[in-house]
PDB file of C-alpha atoms in Angstrom:
ATOM      1  CA  UNK A  73     -35.870  12.150 -24.265  1.00  0.00           C
ATOM      2  CA  UNK A  74     -36.051   9.325 -21.722  1.00  0.00           C
ATOM      3  CA  UNK A  75     -34.938   6.772 -24.322  1.00  0.00           C
ATOM      4  CA  UNK A  76     -32.037   9.076 -25.295  1.00  0.00           C
ATOM      5  CA  UNK A  77     -30.965   9.321 -21.654  1.00  0.00           C
ATOM      6  CA  UNK A  78     -31.075   5.514 -21.267  1.00  0.00           C
ATOM      7  CA  UNK A  79     -29.029   4.983 -24.446  1.00  0.00           C
ATOM      8  CA  UNK A  80     -26.504   7.644 -23.296  1.00  0.00           C
ATOM      9  CA  UNK A  81     -26.119   5.967 -19.885  1.00  0.00           C
ATOM     10  CA  UNK A  82     -25.769   2.591 -21.650  1.00  0.00           C
ATOM     11  CA  UNK A  83     -23.056   3.886 -23.986  1.00  0.00           C
ATOM     12  CA  UNK A  84     -21.166   5.456 -21.061  1.00  0.00           C
ATOM     13  CA  UNK A  85     -21.497   2.180 -19.107  1.00  0.00           C
ATOM     14  CA  UNK A  86     -20.180   0.097 -22.029  1.00  0.00           C
ATOM     15  CA  UNK A  87     -17.310   2.583 -22.510  1.00  0.00           C
ATOM     16  CA  UNK A  88     -16.335   2.344 -18.812  1.00  0.00           C
ATOM     17  CA  UNK A  89     -16.648  -1.466 -18.961  1.00  0.00           C
ATOM     18  CA  UNK A  90     -14.401  -1.594 -22.044  1.00  0.00           C
ATOM     19  CA  UNK A  91     -11.872   0.665 -20.307  1.00  0.00           C
ATOM     20  CA  UNK A  92     -11.832  -1.557 -17.215  1.00  0.00           C
ATOM     21  CA  UNK A  93     -11.550  -4.694 -19.359  1.00  0.00           C
ATOM     22  CA  UNK A  94      -8.672  -3.139 -21.349  1.00  0.00           C
ATOM     23  CA  UNK A  95      -6.784  -2.223 -18.165  1.00  0.00           C
ATOM     24  CA  UNK A  96      -7.422  -5.731 -16.779  1.00  0.00           C
ATOM     25  CA  UNK A  97      -6.162  -7.308 -20.015  1.00  0.00           C
ATOM     26  CA  UNK A  98      -3.027  -5.143 -19.918  1.00  0.00           C
ATOM     27  CA  UNK A  99      -2.414  -6.160 -16.319  1.00  0.00           C
ATOM     28  CA  UNK A 100      -2.877  -9.847 -17.134  1.00  0.00           C
ATOM     29  CA  UNK A 101      -0.470  -9.482 -20.085  1.00  0.00           C
ATOM     30  CA  UNK A 102       2.147  -8.038 -17.721  1.00  0.00           C
ATOM     31  CA  UNK A 103       1.645 -10.906 -15.264  1.00  0.00           C
ATOM     32  CA  UNK A 104       1.947 -13.392 -18.139  1.00  0.00           C
ATOM     33  CA  UNK A 105       5.279 -11.783 -19.116  1.00  0.00           C
ATOM     34  CA  UNK A 106       6.494 -12.116 -15.511  1.00  0.00           C
ATOM     35  CA  UNK A 107       5.385 -15.760 -15.429  1.00  0.00           C
ATOM     36  CA  UNK A 108       7.293 -16.450 -18.666  1.00  0.00           C
ATOM     37  CA  UNK A 109      10.410 -14.759 -17.227  1.00  0.00           C
ATOM     38  CA  UNK A 110      10.175 -16.903 -14.085  1.00  0.00           C
ATOM     39  CA  UNK A 111       9.747 -20.054 -16.206  1.00  0.00           C
ATOM     40  CA  UNK A 112      12.813 -19.149 -18.295  1.00  0.00           C
ATOM     41  CA  UNK A 113      14.852 -18.488 -15.128  1.00  0.00           C
ATOM     42  CA  UNK A 114      13.779 -21.836 -13.638  1.00  0.00           C
ATOM     43  CA  UNK A 115      14.639 -23.661 -16.870  1.00  0.00           C
ATOM     44  CA  UNK A 116      18.028 -21.892 -17.034  1.00  0.00           C
ATOM     45  CA  UNK A 117      18.824 -22.786 -13.394  1.00  0.00           C
ATOM     46  CA  UNK A 118      17.668 -26.401 -13.959  1.00  0.00           C
ATOM     47  CA  UNK A 119      19.863 -26.746 -17.062  1.00  0.00           C
ATOM     48  CA  UNK A 120      22.811 -25.117 -15.233  1.00  0.00           C
ATOM     49  CA  UNK A 121      22.472 -27.516 -12.273  1.00  0.00           C
ATOM     50  CA  UNK A 122      21.911 -30.499 -14.597  1.00  0.00           C
ATOM     51  CA  UNK A 123      24.991 -29.724 -16.722  1.00  0.00           C
ATOM     52  CA  UNK A 124      27.430 -29.265 -13.821  1.00  0.00           C
TER      53      UNK A 124
END
């Protein structure tokens, strides 16, 4: 019974860890998208200034 409890706690812990990691990954993906948008805007502005 003790071993079962330990394995149950371990599975719950890994599940929570995976959930946290997934949410962190999603957040980082969103920040990466924002960074790419900023880069595109900077490139667009640079090209616009360079052309005129």
